[in-house]
Amino acid sequence: MLDWEHIFATRSSRMKASEIRELLKLLEQPDIISFAGGIPDPALFPDQEFKQAYSDIFSGAQVNSALQYSVSEGYKPLREWIVADMAKIGIECSVDNVFITSGSQQALDYLGKLFLSPKDTALVTWPTYLGALSAFNAYEPTYDQLNPGGNRTPETYRENATKAGGSVKFAYLSADFSNPTGETVSLADRKKLLELADELDIAVLEDAAYQNLRFDGEAIAPILALDIERSGGIENTRTIYSGSFSKTLAPGLRVGFVVASMPVIRKLVLMKQAADLHSSTINQMAIEHVASRGFDKQVAKIKATYSARRDAMLAALEKYMPKTARWTKPEGGMFIWVTLPEGIDGAELLAKSLSSERVAFVPGKAFFADGSGSNTLRISFSCANEQMIDEGIKRLGRLVSGAEATTSATMPII
């Protein structure tokens, strides 16, 4: 057989299979209680609304343009809807500041391509979204740890980047109910991050995939809104906001978007013209139909369901998990982050869990750019009802308690 490895580009060696994508295959096994995939509950999809939207498109004058090539920037009525929606959260922009992508994952890939040369440094949180690492890895960067509330000086970031052979290009984070931890960055730390970005003269990539999924607590202005407020307008900002309809309307349609200053948008348009010309026109039209007719109602339905499931999972963790374990208490989103007692490996625990308890989750190590965090895991409450959550966490707590006892028994006495 042909040995392809010596033909592939060197960057291909950094492309790794997504642990989450692999775990999604477990959903096909009916006896598995899965807390693994951070995916929406399909029972909550606005399927009838989309059925009506596509019917309207095919029965009206729009059908020809829906099936034709279109502009790379995206369907204008959808971009206009996004402009109006962004204004509600303090992001004043024009339609020219909005760019449609094939899901927010494409936005991450494009932004990695736009900013990263080999050996450049990307600042990411420890842990961070696995999909972001996958997107950025192809462009051969170095990673440094971003802690928005920390005390590191800009100079330490510059020095590390120089030693790695490049320069710092951007800070990437999800500020609201992040994947994987479910945590939210405070207002003070968002402002502090912008100050750091000013000092380093870098971009800030704000991943807002879960922006709309706040269950309780006070909403915090997006980083881009703060940037606009302090700079006097979006054209003076360094923040690039990435949004998605995957968590609110339908992930299968693959419609995401970027909001940024015009120099960034122009470059992204050129990338899209070279990559796939434009995102699916008919899907953009359908998203605009459904969003304009009832986006807020759909979001309210999702939040009511997910909020109850989050509460059930937090209660079950308190009831069944050993006191030596710790977990986050998110105000929204889809995820809870669990830190296990030292000495318990999340990947090994998953293997035991699948064989004995039939519960799936994501080991936390995959979310760390440096490969640390082996005693952590991510659990999602979005696709399990309250009864499944209670039973699944009960099984998981039993497994963790057993692993803790085994680990304690084998630790050397000092």
GROMACS .gro file of C-alpha atoms in nm:
model
  414
    1MET     CA    1   0.000   0.000   0.000
    2LEU     CA    2   0.107   0.357  -0.067
    3ASP     CA    3   0.266   0.529   0.234
    4TRP     CA    4   0.084   0.860   0.243
    5GLU     CA    5   0.256   0.999   0.553
    6HIS     CA    6   0.565   1.131   0.374
    7ILE     CA    7   0.340   1.307   0.119
    8PHE     CA    8   0.111   1.478   0.367
    9ALA     CA    9   0.198   1.830   0.482
   10THR     CA   10   0.370   1.845   0.819
   11ARG     CA   11   0.068   2.022   0.967
   12SER     CA   12  -0.139   1.706   0.920
   13SER     CA   13   0.048   1.542   1.208
   14ARG     CA   14  -0.128   1.786   1.444
   15MET     CA   15  -0.475   1.683   1.330
   16LYS     CA   16  -0.628   1.453   1.590
   17ALA     CA   17  -0.959   1.274   1.604
   18SER     CA   18  -1.212   1.450   1.825
   19GLU     CA   19  -1.282   1.248   2.138
   20ILE     CA   20  -1.626   1.405   2.149
   21ARG     CA   21  -1.710   1.307   1.790
   22GLU     CA   22  -1.608   0.950   1.869
   23LEU     CA   23  -1.816   0.945   2.187
   24LEU     CA   24  -2.123   1.064   1.998
   25LYS     CA   25  -2.134   0.722   1.837
   26LEU     CA   26  -2.232   0.587   2.179
   27LEU     CA   27  -2.566   0.762   2.151
   28GLU     CA   28  -2.669   0.484   1.915
   29GLN     CA   29  -2.645   0.233   2.201
   30PRO     CA   30  -2.980   0.243   2.384
   31ASP     CA   31  -2.851   0.126   2.723
   32ILE     CA   32  -2.591   0.404   2.752
   33ILE     CA   33  -2.671   0.704   2.968
   34SER     CA   34  -2.471   0.970   2.789
   35PHE     CA   35  -2.347   1.292   2.942
   36ALA     CA   36  -2.081   1.309   2.671
   37GLY     CA   37  -2.200   1.508   2.373
   38GLY     CA   38  -2.260   1.878   2.424
   39ILE     CA   39  -2.542   1.870   2.174
   40PRO     CA   40  -2.896   2.009   2.180
   41ASP     CA   41  -3.188   1.784   2.265
   42PRO     CA   42  -3.353   1.708   1.928
   43ALA     CA   43  -3.692   1.698   2.099
   44LEU     CA   44  -3.657   2.076   2.138
   45PHE     CA   45  -3.587   2.152   1.772
   46PRO     CA   46  -3.846   2.384   1.611
   47ASP     CA   47  -3.914   2.125   1.343
   48GLN     CA   48  -4.260   2.247   1.249
   49GLU     CA   49  -4.132   2.601   1.214
   50PHE     CA   50  -3.858   2.481   0.978
   51LYS     CA   51  -4.108   2.272   0.783
   52GLN     CA   52  -4.313   2.586   0.729
   53ALA     CA   53  -4.005   2.791   0.643
   54TYR     CA   54  -3.889   2.552   0.371
   55SER     CA   55  -4.243   2.524   0.239
   56ASP     CA   56  -4.267   2.902   0.212
   57ILE     CA   57  -3.932   2.921   0.035
   58PHE     CA   58  -4.018   2.652  -0.221
   59SER     CA   59  -4.365   2.783  -0.288
   60GLY     CA   60  -4.263   3.147  -0.337
   61ALA     CA   61  -4.047   3.365  -0.555
   62GLN     CA   62  -3.741   3.296  -0.335
   63VAL     CA   63  -3.694   2.942  -0.460
   64ASN     CA   64  -3.465   3.029  -0.753
   65SER     CA   65  -3.226   3.234  -0.542
   66ALA     CA   66  -3.245   2.973  -0.264
   67LEU     CA   67  -3.102   2.709  -0.500
   68GLN     CA   68  -2.854   2.937  -0.676
   69TYR     CA   69  -2.501   3.051  -0.598
   70SER     CA   70  -2.495   3.350  -0.365
   71VAL     CA   71  -2.263   3.612  -0.215
   72SER     CA   72  -1.984   3.500   0.015
   73GLU     CA   73  -2.080   3.744   0.290
   74GLY     CA   74  -2.409   3.564   0.348
   75TYR     CA   75  -2.783   3.606   0.297
   76LYS     CA   76  -2.853   3.975   0.358
   77PRO     CA   77  -3.189   3.945   0.541
   78LEU     CA   78  -3.027   3.705   0.789
   79ARG     CA   79  -2.736   3.942   0.841
   80GLU     CA   80  -2.986   4.224   0.897
   81TRP     CA   81  -3.164   4.013   1.159
   82ILE     CA   82  -2.829   3.950   1.331
   83VAL     CA   83  -2.755   4.324   1.332
   84ALA     CA   84  -3.082   4.390   1.515
   85ASP     CA   85  -3.023   4.104   1.758
   86MET     CA   86  -2.669   4.218   1.835
   87ALA     CA   87  -2.797   4.567   1.918
   88LYS     CA   88  -3.000   4.413   2.204
   89ILE     CA   89  -2.677   4.309   2.379
   90GLY     CA   90  -2.484   4.629   2.317
   91ILE     CA   91  -2.310   4.536   1.993
   92GLU     CA   92  -2.386   4.818   1.750
   93CYS     CA   93  -2.284   4.717   1.401
   94SER     CA   94  -2.392   4.729   1.037
   95VAL     CA   95  -2.469   4.450   0.795
   96ASP     CA   96  -2.118   4.491   0.655
   97ASN     CA   97  -1.978   4.382   0.992
   98VAL     CA   98  -2.159   4.047   0.976
   99PHE     CA   99  -2.023   3.741   0.795
  100ILE     CA  100  -2.204   3.406   0.770
  101THR     CA  101  -2.010   3.082   0.819
  102SER     CA  102  -2.090   2.713   0.794
  103GLY     CA  103  -2.126   2.679   1.170
  104SER     CA  104  -1.907   2.854   1.424
  105GLN     CA  105  -1.648   2.579   1.379
  106GLN     CA  106  -1.571   2.715   1.033
  107ALA     CA  107  -1.524   3.057   1.189
  108LEU     CA  108  -1.260   2.914   1.424
  109ASP     CA  109  -1.080   2.748   1.135
  110TYR     CA  110  -1.080   3.069   0.931
  111LEU     CA  111  -0.959   3.277   1.225
  112GLY     CA  112  -0.678   3.032   1.294
  113LYS     CA  113  -0.577   3.052   0.930
  114LEU     CA  114  -0.602   3.431   0.930
  115PHE     CA  115  -0.386   3.497   1.234
  116LEU     CA  116  -0.152   3.205   1.294
  117SER     CA  117   0.177   3.144   1.121
  118PRO     CA  118   0.376   2.839   1.233
  119LYS     CA  119   0.520   2.888   1.585
  120ASP     CA  120   0.297   3.186   1.664
  121THR     CA  121   0.130   3.179   2.004
  122ALA     CA  122  -0.243   3.153   2.075
  123LEU     CA  123  -0.355   3.232   2.428
  124VAL     CA  124  -0.623   2.989   2.546
  125THR     CA  125  -0.772   2.903   2.882
  126TRP     CA  126  -0.672   2.585   3.064
  127PRO     CA  127  -0.903   2.403   2.983
  128THR     CA  128  -1.054   2.535   2.660
  129TYR     CA  129  -1.293   2.425   2.387
  130LEU     CA  130  -1.155   2.113   2.219
  131GLY     CA  131  -1.291   2.221   1.879
  132ALA     CA  132  -1.088   2.541   1.898
  133LEU     CA  133  -0.768   2.346   1.960
  134SER     CA  134  -0.853   2.119   1.666
  135ALA     CA  135  -0.913   2.419   1.440
  136PHE     CA  136  -0.598   2.604   1.545
  137ASN     CA  137  -0.367   2.300   1.549
  138ALA     CA  138  -0.358   2.278   1.170
  139TYR     CA  139  -0.178   2.613   1.160
  140GLU     CA  140   0.102   2.488   1.385
  141PRO     CA  141   0.084   2.732   1.676
  142THR     CA  142   0.225   2.728   2.027
  143TYR     CA  143  -0.018   2.769   2.316
  144ASP     CA  144   0.019   2.973   2.632
  145GLN     CA  145  -0.220   2.977   2.924
  146LEU     CA  146  -0.473   3.256   2.938
  147ASN     CA  147  -0.614   3.344   3.279
  148PRO     CA  148  -0.837   3.651   3.245
  149GLY     CA  149  -0.828   3.712   3.619
  150GLY     CA  150  -0.460   3.637   3.665
  151ASN     CA  151  -0.163   3.860   3.731
  152ARG     CA  152   0.074   3.766   3.452
  153THR     CA  153   0.240   4.059   3.283
  154PRO     CA  154   0.223   4.114   2.908
  155GLU     CA  155   0.600   4.083   2.895
  156THR     CA  156   0.592   3.720   3.011
  157TYR     CA  157   0.361   3.635   2.721
  158ARG     CA  158   0.591   3.812   2.475
  159GLU     CA  159   0.898   3.636   2.610
  160ASN     CA  160   0.739   3.293   2.587
  161ALA     CA  161   0.618   3.361   2.233
  162THR     CA  162   0.962   3.481   2.124
  163LYS     CA  163   1.126   3.171   2.270
  164ALA     CA  164   0.878   2.958   2.074
  165GLY     CA  165   0.984   3.131   1.751
  166GLY     CA  166   0.687   3.357   1.683
  167SER     CA  167   0.465   3.621   1.841
  168VAL     CA  168   0.137   3.633   2.031
  169LYS     CA  169  -0.152   3.671   1.785
  170PHE     CA  170  -0.475   3.637   1.977
  171ALA     CA  171  -0.652   3.542   2.298
  172TYR     CA  172  -0.937   3.294   2.252
  173LEU     CA  173  -1.208   3.227   2.509
  174SER     CA  174  -1.575   3.160   2.563
  175ALA     CA  175  -1.690   3.422   2.813
  176ASP     CA  176  -2.036   3.283   2.893
  177PHE     CA  177  -2.100   2.928   3.021
  178SER     CA  178  -1.791   2.802   2.847
  179ASN     CA  179  -1.738   2.464   2.692
  180PRO     CA  180  -1.613   2.265   2.881
  181THR     CA  181  -1.637   2.419   3.231
  182GLY     CA  182  -1.969   2.604   3.218
  183GLU     CA  183  -1.799   2.900   3.386
  184THR     CA  184  -1.857   3.267   3.304
  185VAL     CA  185  -1.590   3.537   3.293
  186SER     CA  186  -1.670   3.830   3.521
  187LEU     CA  187  -1.715   4.186   3.395
  188ALA     CA  188  -1.393   4.295   3.565
  189ASP     CA  189  -1.196   4.013   3.404
  190ARG     CA  190  -1.341   4.090   3.059
  191LYS     CA  191  -1.217   4.446   3.093
  192LYS     CA  192  -0.881   4.320   3.219
  193LEU     CA  193  -0.852   4.094   2.914
  194LEU     CA  194  -0.906   4.390   2.681
  195GLU     CA  195  -0.629   4.577   2.863
  196LEU     CA  196  -0.396   4.279   2.815
  197ALA     CA  197  -0.488   4.263   2.446
  198ASP     CA  198  -0.407   4.634   2.414
  199GLU     CA  199  -0.067   4.582   2.576
  200LEU     CA  200   0.013   4.289   2.348
  201ASP     CA  201  -0.160   4.442   2.044
  202ILE     CA  202  -0.346   4.120   1.967
  203ALA     CA  203  -0.697   4.017   1.866
  204VAL     CA  204  -0.955   3.880   2.110
  205LEU     CA  205  -1.162   3.591   1.975
  206GLU     CA  206  -1.490   3.579   2.166
  207ASP     CA  207  -1.670   3.246   2.118
  208ALA     CA  208  -2.033   3.320   2.207
  209ALA     CA  209  -2.192   2.986   2.115
  210TYR     CA  210  -2.383   2.976   2.447
  211GLN     CA  211  -2.456   3.349   2.480
  212ASN     CA  212  -2.834   3.302   2.474
  213LEU     CA  213  -2.849   3.016   2.726
  214ARG     CA  214  -2.846   3.209   3.056
  215PHE     CA  215  -3.080   3.051   3.312
  216ASP     CA  216  -3.022   3.280   3.610
  217GLY     CA  217  -2.794   3.556   3.735
  218GLU     CA  218  -2.729   3.893   3.579
  219ALA     CA  219  -2.630   3.908   3.212
  220ILE     CA  220  -2.281   4.045   3.147
  221ALA     CA  221  -2.201   4.256   2.843
  222PRO     CA  222  -2.014   4.067   2.569
  223ILE     CA  223  -1.647   4.152   2.532
  224LEU     CA  224  -1.718   4.305   2.191
  225ALA     CA  225  -1.982   4.533   2.345
  226LEU     CA  226  -1.729   4.650   2.605
  227ASP     CA  227  -1.473   4.702   2.330
  228ILE     CA  228  -1.719   4.911   2.126
  229GLU     CA  229  -1.809   5.118   2.431
  230ARG     CA  230  -1.451   5.207   2.514
  231SER     CA  231  -1.328   5.256   2.156
  232GLY     CA  232  -1.623   5.451   2.016
  233GLY     CA  233  -1.734   5.209   1.744
  234ILE     CA  234  -1.692   4.864   1.601
  235GLU     CA  235  -1.437   4.974   1.342
  236ASN     CA  236  -1.198   5.062   1.626
  237THR     CA  237  -1.227   4.728   1.807
  238ARG     CA  238  -0.989   4.434   1.830
  239THR     CA  239  -1.256   4.182   1.941
  240ILE     CA  240  -1.401   3.929   1.696
  241TYR     CA  241  -1.734   3.784   1.803
  242SER     CA  242  -1.834   3.437   1.683
  243GLY     CA  243  -2.197   3.327   1.717
  244SER     CA  244  -2.406   3.029   1.616
  245PHE     CA  245  -2.763   2.909   1.567
  246SER     CA  246  -2.661   2.552   1.649
  247LYS     CA  247  -2.747   2.567   2.019
  248THR     CA  248  -3.070   2.762   1.975
  249LEU     CA  249  -3.236   2.657   1.647
  250ALA     CA  250  -3.071   2.364   1.467
  251PRO     CA  251  -2.709   2.245   1.446
  252GLY     CA  252  -2.769   2.038   1.133
  253LEU     CA  253  -2.819   2.346   0.916
  254ARG     CA  254  -2.462   2.461   0.997
  255VAL     CA  255  -2.521   2.835   1.019
  256GLY     CA  256  -2.288   3.048   1.228
  257PHE     CA  257  -2.163   3.403   1.201
  258VAL     CA  258  -1.882   3.644   1.280
  259VAL     CA  259  -1.924   4.007   1.386
  260ALA     CA  260  -1.612   4.220   1.356
  261SER     CA  261  -1.457   4.532   1.206
  262MET     CA  262  -1.447   4.559   0.828
  263PRO     CA  263  -1.075   4.476   0.778
  264VAL     CA  264  -1.135   4.137   0.942
  265ILE     CA  265  -1.459   4.072   0.754
  266ARG     CA  266  -1.294   4.147   0.418
  267LYS     CA  267  -1.024   3.888   0.483
  268LEU     CA  268  -1.278   3.627   0.593
  269VAL     CA  269  -1.477   3.683   0.275
  270LEU     CA  270  -1.167   3.615   0.066
  271MET     CA  271  -1.108   3.294   0.262
  272LYS     CA  272  -1.461   3.176   0.203
  273GLN     CA  273  -1.439   3.248  -0.169
  274ALA     CA  274  -1.136   3.019  -0.180
  275ALA     CA  275  -1.285   2.749   0.046
  276ASP     CA  276  -1.654   2.694  -0.030
  277LEU     CA  277  -1.777   3.013  -0.204
  278HIS     CA  278  -2.067   3.062   0.040
  279SER     CA  279  -2.269   2.884   0.304
  280SER     CA  280  -2.592   2.708   0.204
  281THR     CA  281  -2.830   2.980   0.086
  282ILE     CA  282  -3.148   2.786   0.149
  283ASN     CA  283  -3.042   2.701   0.504
  284GLN     CA  284  -2.964   3.066   0.574
  285MET     CA  285  -3.308   3.159   0.443
  286ALA     CA  286  -3.473   2.901   0.665
  287ILE     CA  287  -3.283   3.022   0.970
  288GLU     CA  288  -3.392   3.380   0.897
  289HIS     CA  289  -3.755   3.273   0.858
  290VAL     CA  290  -3.760   3.086   1.189
  291ALA     CA  291  -3.553   3.341   1.382
  292SER     CA  292  -3.761   3.638   1.270
  293ARG     CA  293  -4.086   3.461   1.355
  294GLY     CA  294  -4.002   3.332   1.702
  295PHE     CA  295  -3.639   3.324   1.812
  296ASP     CA  296  -3.706   3.451   2.165
  297LYS     CA  297  -3.989   3.200   2.217
  298GLN     CA  298  -3.764   2.914   2.104
  299VAL     CA  299  -3.482   3.024   2.334
  300ALA     CA  300  -3.721   3.050   2.630
  301LYS     CA  301  -3.838   2.690   2.568
  302ILE     CA  302  -3.480   2.561   2.558
  303LYS     CA  303  -3.377   2.750   2.870
  304ALA     CA  304  -3.669   2.619   3.073
  305THR     CA  305  -3.579   2.259   2.990
  306TYR     CA  306  -3.203   2.288   3.030
  307SER     CA  307  -3.233   2.484   3.352
  308ALA     CA  308  -3.436   2.205   3.512
  309ARG     CA  309  -3.181   1.948   3.394
  310ARG     CA  310  -2.890   2.151   3.527
  311ASP     CA  311  -3.062   2.171   3.865
  312ALA     CA  312  -3.120   1.796   3.861
  313MET     CA  313  -2.755   1.727   3.780
  314LEU     CA  314  -2.624   1.961   4.049
  315ALA     CA  315  -2.855   1.798   4.304
  316ALA     CA  316  -2.744   1.449   4.197
  317LEU     CA  317  -2.376   1.544   4.218
  318GLU     CA  318  -2.431   1.673   4.571
  319LYS     CA  319  -2.614   1.353   4.664
  320TYR     CA  320  -2.396   1.086   4.504
  321MET     CA  321  -2.047   1.220   4.440
  322PRO     CA  322  -1.776   1.181   4.708
  323LYS     CA  323  -1.696   1.497   4.903
  324THR     CA  324  -1.344   1.498   4.765
  325ALA     CA  325  -1.474   1.575   4.416
  326ARG     CA  326  -1.549   1.933   4.306
  327TRP     CA  327  -1.765   2.071   4.027
  328THR     CA  328  -1.871   2.399   3.872
  329LYS     CA  329  -2.217   2.550   3.916
  330PRO     CA  330  -2.296   2.716   3.583
  331GLU     CA  331  -2.558   2.987   3.538
  332GLY     CA  332  -2.638   2.860   3.190
  333GLY     CA  333  -2.511   2.662   2.892
  334MET     CA  334  -2.487   2.284   2.872
  335PHE     CA  335  -2.192   2.173   3.085
  336ILE     CA  336  -2.064   2.098   3.433
  337TRP     CA  337  -1.692   2.045   3.495
  338VAL     CA  338  -1.591   1.789   3.756
  339THR     CA  339  -1.251   1.772   3.923
  340LEU     CA  340  -1.184   1.426   4.063
  341PRO     CA  341  -0.959   1.333   4.355
  342GLU     CA  342  -0.590   1.326   4.266
  343GLY     CA  343  -0.477   0.998   4.120
  344ILE     CA  344  -0.798   0.919   3.932
  345ASP     CA  345  -0.752   0.931   3.556
  346GLY     CA  346  -1.058   1.043   3.361
  347ALA     CA  347  -0.979   0.833   3.055
  348GLU     CA  348  -0.935   0.517   3.262
  349LEU     CA  349  -1.252   0.598   3.451
  350LEU     CA  350  -1.444   0.631   3.123
  351ALA     CA  351  -1.332   0.286   3.009
  352LYS     CA  352  -1.454   0.136   3.338
  353SER     CA  353  -1.772   0.338   3.326
  354LEU     CA  354  -1.865   0.218   2.978
  355SER     CA  355  -1.802  -0.144   3.064
  356SER     CA  356  -1.957  -0.159   3.411
  357GLU     CA  357  -2.190   0.135   3.463
  358ARG     CA  358  -2.285   0.220   3.103
  359VAL     CA  359  -2.241   0.594   3.157
  360ALA     CA  360  -2.054   0.814   2.909
  361PHE     CA  361  -1.875   1.144   2.969
  362VAL     CA  362  -1.575   1.324   2.823
  363PRO     CA  363  -1.236   1.293   2.998
  364GLY     CA  364  -1.103   1.641   3.070
  365LYS     CA  365  -0.746   1.597   2.948
  366ALA     CA  366  -0.846   1.657   2.585
  367PHE     CA  367  -0.944   2.015   2.669
  368PHE     CA  368  -0.596   2.114   2.791
  369ALA     CA  369  -0.346   2.241   2.535
  370ASP     CA  370  -0.059   2.109   2.749
  371GLY     CA  371  -0.213   1.765   2.808
  372SER     CA  372  -0.272   1.818   3.180
  373GLY     CA  373  -0.603   1.782   3.364
  374SER     CA  374  -0.614   1.402   3.365
  375ASN     CA  375  -0.826   1.400   3.683
  376THR     CA  376  -1.107   1.605   3.530
  377LEU     CA  377  -1.415   1.533   3.321
  378ARG     CA  378  -1.696   1.714   3.143
  379ILE     CA  379  -2.059   1.616   3.180
  380SER     CA  380  -2.347   1.762   2.983
  381PHE     CA  381  -2.707   1.785   3.101
  382SER     CA  382  -2.863   1.888   2.767
  383CYS     CA  383  -2.977   1.549   2.634
  384ALA     CA  384  -3.076   1.354   2.945
  385ASN     CA  385  -3.402   1.391   3.134
  386GLU     CA  386  -3.413   1.430   3.512
  387GLN     CA  387  -3.461   1.058   3.579
  388MET     CA  388  -3.168   0.962   3.355
  389ILE     CA  389  -2.953   1.229   3.518
  390ASP     CA  390  -3.022   1.101   3.868
  391GLU     CA  391  -2.952   0.740   3.774
  392GLY     CA  392  -2.645   0.824   3.565
  393ILE     CA  393  -2.482   1.040   3.832
  394LYS     CA  394  -2.563   0.777   4.092
  395ARG     CA  395  -2.371   0.520   3.886
  396LEU     CA  396  -2.087   0.765   3.818
  397GLY     CA  397  -2.060   0.859   4.186
  398ARG     CA  398  -2.040   0.492   4.279
  399LEU     CA  399  -1.761   0.444   4.026
  400VAL     CA  400  -1.564   0.748   4.144
  401SER     CA  401  -1.596   0.640   4.508
  402GLY     CA  402  -1.463   0.298   4.417
  403ALA     CA  403  -1.176   0.444   4.218
  404GLU     CA  404  -1.090   0.677   4.504
  405ALA     CA  405  -1.080   0.389   4.749
  406THR     CA  406  -0.854   0.188   4.517
  407THR     CA  407  -0.624   0.485   4.461
  408SER     CA  408  -0.598   0.555   4.835
  409ALA     CA  409  -0.519   0.191   4.907
  410THR     CA  410  -0.233   0.183   4.657
  411MET     CA  411  -0.074   0.517   4.752
  412PRO     CA  412   0.258   0.482   4.936
  413ILE     CA  413   0.268   0.575   5.305
  414ILE     CA  414   0.512   0.860   5.366
   0.00000   0.00000   0.00000
